[in-house]
GROMACS .gro file of C-alpha atoms in nm:
model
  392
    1UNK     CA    1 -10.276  16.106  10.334
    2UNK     CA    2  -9.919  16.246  10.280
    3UNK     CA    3  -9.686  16.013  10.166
    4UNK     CA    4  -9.798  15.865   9.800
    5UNK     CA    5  -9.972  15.523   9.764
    6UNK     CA    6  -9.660  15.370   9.616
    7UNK     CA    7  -9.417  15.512   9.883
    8UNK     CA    8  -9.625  15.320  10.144
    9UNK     CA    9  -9.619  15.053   9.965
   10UNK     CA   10  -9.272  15.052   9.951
   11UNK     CA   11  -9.223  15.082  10.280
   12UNK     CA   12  -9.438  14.793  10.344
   13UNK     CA   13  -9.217  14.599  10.077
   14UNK     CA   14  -8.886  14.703  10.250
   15UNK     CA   15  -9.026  14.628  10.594
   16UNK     CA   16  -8.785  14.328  10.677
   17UNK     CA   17  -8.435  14.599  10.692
   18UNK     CA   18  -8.625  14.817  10.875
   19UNK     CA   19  -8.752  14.544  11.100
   20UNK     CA   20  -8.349  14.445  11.185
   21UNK     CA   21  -8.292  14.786  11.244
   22UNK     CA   22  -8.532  14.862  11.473
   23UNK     CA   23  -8.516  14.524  11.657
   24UNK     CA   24  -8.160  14.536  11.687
   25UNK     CA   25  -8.138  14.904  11.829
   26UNK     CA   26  -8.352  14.747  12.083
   27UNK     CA   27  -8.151  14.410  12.153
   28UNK     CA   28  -7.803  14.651  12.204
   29UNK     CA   29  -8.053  14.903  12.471
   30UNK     CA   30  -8.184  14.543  12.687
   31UNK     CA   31  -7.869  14.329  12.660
   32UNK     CA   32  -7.600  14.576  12.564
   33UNK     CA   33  -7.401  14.606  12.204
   34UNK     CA   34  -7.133  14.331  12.295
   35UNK     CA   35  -7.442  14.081  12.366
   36UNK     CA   36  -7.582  14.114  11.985
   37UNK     CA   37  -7.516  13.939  11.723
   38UNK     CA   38  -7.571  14.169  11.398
   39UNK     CA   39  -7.559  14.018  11.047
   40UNK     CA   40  -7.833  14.213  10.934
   41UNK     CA   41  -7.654  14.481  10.737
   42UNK     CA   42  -7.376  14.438  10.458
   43UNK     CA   43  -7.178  14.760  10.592
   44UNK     CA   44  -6.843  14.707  10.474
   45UNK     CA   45  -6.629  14.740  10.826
   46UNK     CA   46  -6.269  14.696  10.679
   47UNK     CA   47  -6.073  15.032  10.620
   48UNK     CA   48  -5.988  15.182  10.338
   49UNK     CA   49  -5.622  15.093  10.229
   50UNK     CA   50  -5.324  15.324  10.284
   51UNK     CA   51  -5.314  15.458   9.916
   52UNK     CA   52  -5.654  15.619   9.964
   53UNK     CA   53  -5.577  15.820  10.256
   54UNK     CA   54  -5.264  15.921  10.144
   55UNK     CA   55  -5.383  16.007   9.790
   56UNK     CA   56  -5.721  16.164  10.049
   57UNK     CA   57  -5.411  16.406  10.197
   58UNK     CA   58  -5.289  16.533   9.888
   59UNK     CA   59  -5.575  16.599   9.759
   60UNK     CA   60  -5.732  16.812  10.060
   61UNK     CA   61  -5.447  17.019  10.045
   62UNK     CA   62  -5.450  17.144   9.662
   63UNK     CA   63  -5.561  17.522   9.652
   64UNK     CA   64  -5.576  17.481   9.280
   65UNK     CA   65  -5.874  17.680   9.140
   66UNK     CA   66  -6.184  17.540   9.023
   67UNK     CA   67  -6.115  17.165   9.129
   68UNK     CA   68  -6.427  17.159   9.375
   69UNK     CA   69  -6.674  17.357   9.081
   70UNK     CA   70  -6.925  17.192   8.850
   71UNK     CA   71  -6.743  16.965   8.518
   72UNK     CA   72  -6.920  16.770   8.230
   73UNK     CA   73  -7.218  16.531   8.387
   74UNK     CA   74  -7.015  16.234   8.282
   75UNK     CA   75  -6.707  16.299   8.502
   76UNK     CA   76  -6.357  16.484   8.472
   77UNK     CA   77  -6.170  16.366   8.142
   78UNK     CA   78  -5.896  16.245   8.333
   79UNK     CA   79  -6.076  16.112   8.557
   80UNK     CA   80  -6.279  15.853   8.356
   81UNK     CA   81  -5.936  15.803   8.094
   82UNK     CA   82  -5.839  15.681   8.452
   83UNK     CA   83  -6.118  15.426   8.497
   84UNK     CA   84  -6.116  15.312   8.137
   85UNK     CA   85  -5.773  15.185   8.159
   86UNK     CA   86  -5.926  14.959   8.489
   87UNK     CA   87  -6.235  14.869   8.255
   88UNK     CA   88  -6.011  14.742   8.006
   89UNK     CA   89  -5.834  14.511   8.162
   90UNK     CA   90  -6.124  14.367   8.338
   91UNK     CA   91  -6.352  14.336   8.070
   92UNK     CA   92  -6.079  14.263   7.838
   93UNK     CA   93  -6.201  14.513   7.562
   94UNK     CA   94  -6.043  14.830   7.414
   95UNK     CA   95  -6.198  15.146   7.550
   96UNK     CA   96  -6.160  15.495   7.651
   97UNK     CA   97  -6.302  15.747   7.894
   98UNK     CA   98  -6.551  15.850   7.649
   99UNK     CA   99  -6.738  15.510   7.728
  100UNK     CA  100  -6.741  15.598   8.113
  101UNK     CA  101  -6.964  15.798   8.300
  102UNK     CA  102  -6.893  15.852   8.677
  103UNK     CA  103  -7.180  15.819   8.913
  104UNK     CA  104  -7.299  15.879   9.278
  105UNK     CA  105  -7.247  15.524   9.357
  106UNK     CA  106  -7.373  15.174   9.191
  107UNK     CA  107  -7.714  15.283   9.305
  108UNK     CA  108  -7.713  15.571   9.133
  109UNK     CA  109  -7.562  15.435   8.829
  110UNK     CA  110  -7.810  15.207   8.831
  111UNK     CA  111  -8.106  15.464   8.811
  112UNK     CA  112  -7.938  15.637   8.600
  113UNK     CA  113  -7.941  15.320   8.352
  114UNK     CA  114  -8.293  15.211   8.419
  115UNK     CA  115  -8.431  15.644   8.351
  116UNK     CA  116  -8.245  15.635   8.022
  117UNK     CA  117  -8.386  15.323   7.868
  118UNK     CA  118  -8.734  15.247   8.003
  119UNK     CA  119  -9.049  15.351   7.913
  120UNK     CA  120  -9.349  15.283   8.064
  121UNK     CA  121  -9.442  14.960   8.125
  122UNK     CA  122  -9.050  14.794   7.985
  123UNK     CA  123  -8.949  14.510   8.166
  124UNK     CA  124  -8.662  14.418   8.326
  125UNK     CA  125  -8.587  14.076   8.438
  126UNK     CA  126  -8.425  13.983   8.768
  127UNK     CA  127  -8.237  13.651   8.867
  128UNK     CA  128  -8.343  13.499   9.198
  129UNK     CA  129  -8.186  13.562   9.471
  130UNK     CA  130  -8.133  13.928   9.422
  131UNK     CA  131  -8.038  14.255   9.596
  132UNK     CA  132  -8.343  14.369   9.715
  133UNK     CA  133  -8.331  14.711   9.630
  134UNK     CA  134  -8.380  14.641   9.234
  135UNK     CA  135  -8.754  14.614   9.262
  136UNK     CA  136  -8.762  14.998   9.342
  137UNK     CA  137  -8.505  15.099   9.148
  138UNK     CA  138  -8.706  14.946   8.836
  139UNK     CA  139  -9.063  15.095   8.951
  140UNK     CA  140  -8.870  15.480   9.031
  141UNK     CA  141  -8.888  15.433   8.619
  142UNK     CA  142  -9.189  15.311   8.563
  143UNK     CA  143  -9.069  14.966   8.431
  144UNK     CA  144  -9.213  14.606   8.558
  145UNK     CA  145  -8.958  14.362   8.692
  146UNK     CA  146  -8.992  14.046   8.603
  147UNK     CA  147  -8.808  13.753   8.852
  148UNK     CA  148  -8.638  13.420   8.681
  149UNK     CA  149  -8.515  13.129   8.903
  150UNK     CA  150  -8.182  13.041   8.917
  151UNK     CA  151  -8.057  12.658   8.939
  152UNK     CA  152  -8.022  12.492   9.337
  153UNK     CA  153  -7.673  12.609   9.318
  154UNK     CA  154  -7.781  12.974   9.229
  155UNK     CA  155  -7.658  12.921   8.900
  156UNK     CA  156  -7.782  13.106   8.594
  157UNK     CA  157  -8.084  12.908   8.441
  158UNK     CA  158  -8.098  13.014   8.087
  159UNK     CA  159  -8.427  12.782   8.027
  160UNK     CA  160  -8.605  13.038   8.316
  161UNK     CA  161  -8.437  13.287   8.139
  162UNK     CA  162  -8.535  13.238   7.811
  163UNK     CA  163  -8.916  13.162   7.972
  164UNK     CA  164  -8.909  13.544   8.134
  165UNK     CA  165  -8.847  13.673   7.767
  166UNK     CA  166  -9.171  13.918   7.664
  167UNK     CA  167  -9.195  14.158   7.354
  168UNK     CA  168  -9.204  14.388   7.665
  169UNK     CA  169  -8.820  14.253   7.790
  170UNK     CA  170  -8.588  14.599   7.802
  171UNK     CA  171  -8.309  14.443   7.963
  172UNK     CA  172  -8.169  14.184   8.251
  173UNK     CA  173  -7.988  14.250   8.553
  174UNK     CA  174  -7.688  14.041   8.675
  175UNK     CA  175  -7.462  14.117   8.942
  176UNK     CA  176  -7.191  13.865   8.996
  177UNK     CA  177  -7.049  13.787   9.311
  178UNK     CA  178  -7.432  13.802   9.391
  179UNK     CA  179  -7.555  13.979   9.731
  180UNK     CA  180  -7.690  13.777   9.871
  181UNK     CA  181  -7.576  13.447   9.775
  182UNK     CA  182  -7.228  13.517   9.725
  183UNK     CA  183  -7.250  13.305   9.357
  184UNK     CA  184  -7.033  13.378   9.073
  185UNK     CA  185  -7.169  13.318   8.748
  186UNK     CA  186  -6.902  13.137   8.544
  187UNK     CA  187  -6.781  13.240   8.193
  188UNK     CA  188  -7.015  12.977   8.051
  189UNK     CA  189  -7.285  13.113   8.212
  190UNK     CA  190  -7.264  13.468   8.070
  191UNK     CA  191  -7.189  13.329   7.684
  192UNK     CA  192  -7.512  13.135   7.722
  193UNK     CA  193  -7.745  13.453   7.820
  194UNK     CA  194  -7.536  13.649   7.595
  195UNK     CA  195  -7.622  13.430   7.316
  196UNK     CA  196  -7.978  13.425   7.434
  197UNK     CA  197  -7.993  13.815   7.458
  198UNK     CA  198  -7.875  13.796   7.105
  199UNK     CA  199  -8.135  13.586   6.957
  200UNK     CA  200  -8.373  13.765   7.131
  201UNK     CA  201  -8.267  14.125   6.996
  202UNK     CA  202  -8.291  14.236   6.668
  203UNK     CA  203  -8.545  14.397   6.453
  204UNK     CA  204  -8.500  14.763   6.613
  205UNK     CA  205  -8.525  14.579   6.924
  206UNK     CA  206  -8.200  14.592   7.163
  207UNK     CA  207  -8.216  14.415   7.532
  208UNK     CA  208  -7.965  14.513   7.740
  209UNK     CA  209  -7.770  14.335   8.010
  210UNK     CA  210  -7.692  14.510   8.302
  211UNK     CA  211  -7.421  14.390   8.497
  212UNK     CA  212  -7.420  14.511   8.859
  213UNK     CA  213  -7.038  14.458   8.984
  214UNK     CA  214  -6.963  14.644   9.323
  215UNK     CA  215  -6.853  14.279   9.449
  216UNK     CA  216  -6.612  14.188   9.133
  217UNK     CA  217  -6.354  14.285   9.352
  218UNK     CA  218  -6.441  14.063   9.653
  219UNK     CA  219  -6.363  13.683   9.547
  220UNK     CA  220  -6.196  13.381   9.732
  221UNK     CA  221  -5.984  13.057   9.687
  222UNK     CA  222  -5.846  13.245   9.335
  223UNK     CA  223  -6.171  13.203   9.155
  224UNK     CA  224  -6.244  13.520   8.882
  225UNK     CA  225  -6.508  13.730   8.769
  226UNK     CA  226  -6.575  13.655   8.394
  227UNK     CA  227  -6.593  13.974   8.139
  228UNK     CA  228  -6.889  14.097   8.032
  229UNK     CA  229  -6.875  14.398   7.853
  230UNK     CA  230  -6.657  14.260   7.536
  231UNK     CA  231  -6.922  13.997   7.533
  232UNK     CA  232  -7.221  14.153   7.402
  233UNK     CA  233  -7.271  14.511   7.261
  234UNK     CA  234  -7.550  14.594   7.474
  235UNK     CA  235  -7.420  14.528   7.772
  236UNK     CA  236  -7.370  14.774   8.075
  237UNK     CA  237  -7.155  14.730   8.362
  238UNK     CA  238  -7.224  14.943   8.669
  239UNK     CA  239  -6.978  14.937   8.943
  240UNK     CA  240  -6.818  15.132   9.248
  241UNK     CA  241  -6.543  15.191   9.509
  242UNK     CA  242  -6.790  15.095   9.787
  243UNK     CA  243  -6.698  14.748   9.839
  244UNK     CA  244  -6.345  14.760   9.635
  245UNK     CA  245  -6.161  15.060   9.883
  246UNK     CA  246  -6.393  15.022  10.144
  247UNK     CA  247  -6.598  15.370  10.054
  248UNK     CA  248  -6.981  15.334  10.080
  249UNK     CA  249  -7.021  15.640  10.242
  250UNK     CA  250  -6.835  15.860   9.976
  251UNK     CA  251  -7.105  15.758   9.700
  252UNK     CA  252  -6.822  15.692   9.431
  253UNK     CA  253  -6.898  15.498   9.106
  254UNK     CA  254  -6.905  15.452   8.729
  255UNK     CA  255  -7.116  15.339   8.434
  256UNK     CA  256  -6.921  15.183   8.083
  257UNK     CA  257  -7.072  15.114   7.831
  258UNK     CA  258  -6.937  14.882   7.511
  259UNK     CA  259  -6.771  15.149   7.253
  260UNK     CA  260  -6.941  14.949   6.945
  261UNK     CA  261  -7.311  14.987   7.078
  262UNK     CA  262  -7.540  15.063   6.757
  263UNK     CA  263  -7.675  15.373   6.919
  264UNK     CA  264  -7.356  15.461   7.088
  265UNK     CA  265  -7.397  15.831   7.085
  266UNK     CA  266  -7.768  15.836   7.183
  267UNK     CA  267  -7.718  15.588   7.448
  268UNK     CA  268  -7.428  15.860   7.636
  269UNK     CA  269  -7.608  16.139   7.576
  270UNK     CA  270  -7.933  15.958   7.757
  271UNK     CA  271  -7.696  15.829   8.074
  272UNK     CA  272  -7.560  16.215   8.067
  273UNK     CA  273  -7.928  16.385   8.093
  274UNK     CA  274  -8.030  16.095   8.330
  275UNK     CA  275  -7.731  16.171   8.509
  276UNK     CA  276  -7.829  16.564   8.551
  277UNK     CA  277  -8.180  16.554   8.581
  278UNK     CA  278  -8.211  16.261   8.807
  279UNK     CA  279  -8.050  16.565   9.075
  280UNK     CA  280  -7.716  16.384   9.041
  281UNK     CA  281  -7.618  16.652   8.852
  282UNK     CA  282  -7.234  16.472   8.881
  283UNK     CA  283  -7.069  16.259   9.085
  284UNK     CA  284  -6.827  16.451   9.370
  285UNK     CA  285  -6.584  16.586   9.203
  286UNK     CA  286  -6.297  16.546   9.519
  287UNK     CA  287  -6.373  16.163   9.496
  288UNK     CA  288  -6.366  16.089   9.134
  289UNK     CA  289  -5.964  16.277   9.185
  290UNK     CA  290  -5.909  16.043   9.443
  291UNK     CA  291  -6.056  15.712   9.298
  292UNK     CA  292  -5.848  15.791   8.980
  293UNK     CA  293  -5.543  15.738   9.174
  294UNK     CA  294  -5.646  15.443   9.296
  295UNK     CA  295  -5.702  15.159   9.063
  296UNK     CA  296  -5.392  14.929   9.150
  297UNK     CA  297  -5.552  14.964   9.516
  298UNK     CA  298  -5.788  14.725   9.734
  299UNK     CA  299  -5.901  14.650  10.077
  300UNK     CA  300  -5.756  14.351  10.240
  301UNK     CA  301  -6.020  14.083  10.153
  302UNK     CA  302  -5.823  13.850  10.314
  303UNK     CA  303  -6.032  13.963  10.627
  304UNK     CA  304  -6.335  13.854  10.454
  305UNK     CA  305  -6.224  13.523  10.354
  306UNK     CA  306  -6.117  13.437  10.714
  307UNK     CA  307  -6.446  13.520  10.816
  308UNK     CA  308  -6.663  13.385  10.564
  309UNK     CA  309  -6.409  13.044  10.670
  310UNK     CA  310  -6.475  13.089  11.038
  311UNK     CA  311  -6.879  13.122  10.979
  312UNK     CA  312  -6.852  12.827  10.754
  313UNK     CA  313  -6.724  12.575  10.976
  314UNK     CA  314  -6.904  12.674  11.290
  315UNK     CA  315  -7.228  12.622  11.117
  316UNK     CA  316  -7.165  12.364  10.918
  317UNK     CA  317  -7.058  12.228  11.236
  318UNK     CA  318  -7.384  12.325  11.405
  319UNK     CA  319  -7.585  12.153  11.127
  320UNK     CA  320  -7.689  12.430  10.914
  321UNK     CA  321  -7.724  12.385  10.512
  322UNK     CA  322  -7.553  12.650  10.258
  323UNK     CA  323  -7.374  12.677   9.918
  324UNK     CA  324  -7.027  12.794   9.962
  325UNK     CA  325  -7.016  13.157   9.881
  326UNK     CA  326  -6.736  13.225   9.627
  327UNK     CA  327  -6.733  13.614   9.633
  328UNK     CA  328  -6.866  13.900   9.838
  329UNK     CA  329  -6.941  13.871  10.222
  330UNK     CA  330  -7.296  13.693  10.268
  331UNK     CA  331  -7.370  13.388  10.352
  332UNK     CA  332  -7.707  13.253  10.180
  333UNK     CA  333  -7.847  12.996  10.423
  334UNK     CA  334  -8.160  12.728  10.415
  335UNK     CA  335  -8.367  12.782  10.692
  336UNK     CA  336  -8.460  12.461  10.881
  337UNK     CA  337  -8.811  12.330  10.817
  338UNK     CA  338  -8.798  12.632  10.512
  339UNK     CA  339  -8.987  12.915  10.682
  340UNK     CA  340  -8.738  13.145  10.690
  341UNK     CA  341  -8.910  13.413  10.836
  342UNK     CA  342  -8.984  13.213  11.135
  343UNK     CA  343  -8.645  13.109  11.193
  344UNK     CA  344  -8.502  13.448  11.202
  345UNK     CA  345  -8.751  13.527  11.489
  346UNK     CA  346  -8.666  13.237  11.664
  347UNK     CA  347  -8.285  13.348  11.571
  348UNK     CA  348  -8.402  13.685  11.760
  349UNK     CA  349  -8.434  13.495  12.111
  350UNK     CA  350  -8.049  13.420  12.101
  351UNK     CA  351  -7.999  13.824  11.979
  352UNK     CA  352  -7.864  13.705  11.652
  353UNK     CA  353  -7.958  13.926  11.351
  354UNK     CA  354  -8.022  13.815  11.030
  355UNK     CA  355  -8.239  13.907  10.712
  356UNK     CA  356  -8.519  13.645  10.575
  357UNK     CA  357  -8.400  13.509  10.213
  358UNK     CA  358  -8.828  13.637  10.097
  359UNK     CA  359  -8.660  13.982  10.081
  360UNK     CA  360  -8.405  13.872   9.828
  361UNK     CA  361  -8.663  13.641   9.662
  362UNK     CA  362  -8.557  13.349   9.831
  363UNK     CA  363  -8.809  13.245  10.041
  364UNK     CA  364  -8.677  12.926  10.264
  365UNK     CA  365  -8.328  13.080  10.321
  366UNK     CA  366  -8.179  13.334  10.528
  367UNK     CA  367  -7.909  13.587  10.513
  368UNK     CA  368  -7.580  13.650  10.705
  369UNK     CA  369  -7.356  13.945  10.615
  370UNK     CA  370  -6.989  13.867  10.800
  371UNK     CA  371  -6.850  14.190  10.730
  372UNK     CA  372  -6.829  14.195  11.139
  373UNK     CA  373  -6.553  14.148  11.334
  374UNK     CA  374  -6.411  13.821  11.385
  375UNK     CA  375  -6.471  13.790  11.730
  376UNK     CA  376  -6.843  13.853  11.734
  377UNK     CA  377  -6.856  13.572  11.444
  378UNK     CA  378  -6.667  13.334  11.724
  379UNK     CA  379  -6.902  13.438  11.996
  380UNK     CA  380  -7.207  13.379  11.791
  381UNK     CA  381  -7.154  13.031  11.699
  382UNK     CA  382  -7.265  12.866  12.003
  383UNK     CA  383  -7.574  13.037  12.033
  384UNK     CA  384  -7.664  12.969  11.616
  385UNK     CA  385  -7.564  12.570  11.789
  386UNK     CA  386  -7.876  12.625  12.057
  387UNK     CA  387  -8.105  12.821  11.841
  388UNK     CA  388  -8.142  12.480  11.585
  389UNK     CA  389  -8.084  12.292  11.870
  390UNK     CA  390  -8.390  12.446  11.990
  391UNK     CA  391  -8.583  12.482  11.718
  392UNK     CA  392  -8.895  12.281  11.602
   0.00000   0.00000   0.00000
């Protein structure tokens, strides 16, 4: 055979996106693209903002030497002095771009985290629902993840927390707004499982929490995204410019870490290596210029509210169940009768799109990405009406 045992297993794991894919491609070629509905994917549709093409403009033009040629693993100087300052005041802690290493994206931030601290066989524990992608990220290291429950409300539940705990535990994951329940984890949330990650640690032993934040951006009806960094000297926050300036495609990110980490200094020089020899080598050098320009800048999530609004009353209207998302733009939603896989086949007949919740590892719920235009959202809502109308 020539793909590797755990490849095809992963494939077989990630089957459910490349089910959408595939079924939608052949929805648009029967019925034609206007007669789909496609939530499937969380492709961020909005444009960038003004700034970044302007800042995009100046920057193409430059003939200065040596700005497009290799620079430290961890990023231009200026570049991550640039960040810092936007770490700071989010994470309200004091910090430089010393504590910032830029990345190809949150994904690869993330694997660059996850190769510097595991060993073989470290665990890393997972809150349900999650983005599905973790699972892999964790094995590509050799780790074990290890899945807690979160309350009805997709709350943090530090009892489930606490019960995931092993002498094996290397760190936790939490990314707040949450793809793909859209959940922000209040302040007293993250003081209880810092206080818990505390107890926990100690005796040469140092679990860290990983906070995935490409979404910190993206919140509604004035709600905020509680600091994390400040709050716990292990903790890691990996973020990007995917979500924030509309820029998945460009691969832009950053890792910071807290300045007063015990093993500061071994800690960077692990995320640097990881950096180069997971074939990163850096992140693109004309993007971390631009992005450095940028941090006063956003896309208009004012679009995404109005959607997420619009899906909200049409099926609530309709009859459907869900927890109002406070952040990001998915909407996490019980499947009738709780097969969700079921429903989103039966979901298929009216050419709507939409993920099963067991990818996520949420089993009996379904998700809806509304990072689509408005007027698809509007067209789809009678035929979500007939397909539980319909549905036994």
């Amino acid at each position: 055979m020539s793909v590797s045992l755990k490849i095809r297993e992963s494939i077989e794991q990630s089957s459910w996106i490349r089910k959408m894919f595939e079924e939608g491609a052949r929805l648009k070629a029967e019925f034609g693209a206007d007669n789909v509905y496609d939530f499937s994917l969380g492709n961020p549709d909005i444009e960038p903002p003004v700034e970044f093409f302007n800042v995009f403009k100046k920057m193409s033009n430059s003939t200065q030497k040596g700005v497009h040629g290799y620079m430290p693993n961890a990023g231009f100087m200026d570049v991550r002095n640039s960040i810092a300052k936007k770490v700071e005041k989010e994470h309200k802690l004091k910090i430089d771009g010393n504590s910032i290493l830029m990345t190809c994206g949150a994904a690869g931030g993330m694997n660059v985290v996850l190769k510097t601290i595991l060993d073989p066989g470290d665990e890393i524990i997972i809150i349900k629902p999650f983005f599905a992608e973790y699972g892999f990220y964790i094995s590509n290291h050799q780790g074990v993840p290890v899945f807690a429950d979160s309350n009805k409300d997709f709350s943090i539940n530090i009892d489930f927390i606490e019960k995931a705990v092993t002498p094996k535990t290397k760190g936790i994951i939490v990314n707040s707004p949450n793809n793909p329940s859209g959940k922000i984890y209040k302040e007293d949330e993250i003081d209880a499982l810092c206080n818990l990650l505390k107890k926990k640690s100690g005796n040469g032993r140092n679990i860290f929490l990983i906070s995935d934040e490409p979404y910190r951006e993206i919140v509604y009806d004035n709600k905020t995204v509680p600091p994390i960094l400040s709050k716990y000297t292990n903790a890691v926050i990996i973020n990007s410019f995917s979500k924030s300036l509309s820029l998945p495609g460009e691969r832009i990110g950053y890792i910071a870490v807290n300045p007063q980490n015990e093993e500061y200094n071994l800690l960077l020089g692990g995320l640097n290596l990881s950096n180069r020899i997971l074939g990163f080598v850096n992140a693109p050098a004309l993007m971390q210029r631009i992005v450095a320009e940028l941090n006063d800048a956003a896309a208009n999530i004012d679009i995404y509210k109005k959607r997420r609004d619009i899906f909200m009353k049409g099926l609530k209207d309709a009859g459907y169940e869900f927890n109002e998302p406070e952040g990001a733009f998915y909407l996490f939603c019980k499947a009738p009768g709780g097969d969700d896989v079921k429903f989103v086949r039966h979901l298929q007949k009216y050419n709507i799109l939409v993920v099963p919740g067991v990818g996520f590892g949420g089993p009996g719920y379904f998700r809806i990405a509304y990072c689509i235009s408005e007027d698809v959202i509007e067209r789809s809502m009678p035929k979500f009406k007939e397909a539980l109308s319909t549905y036994s």
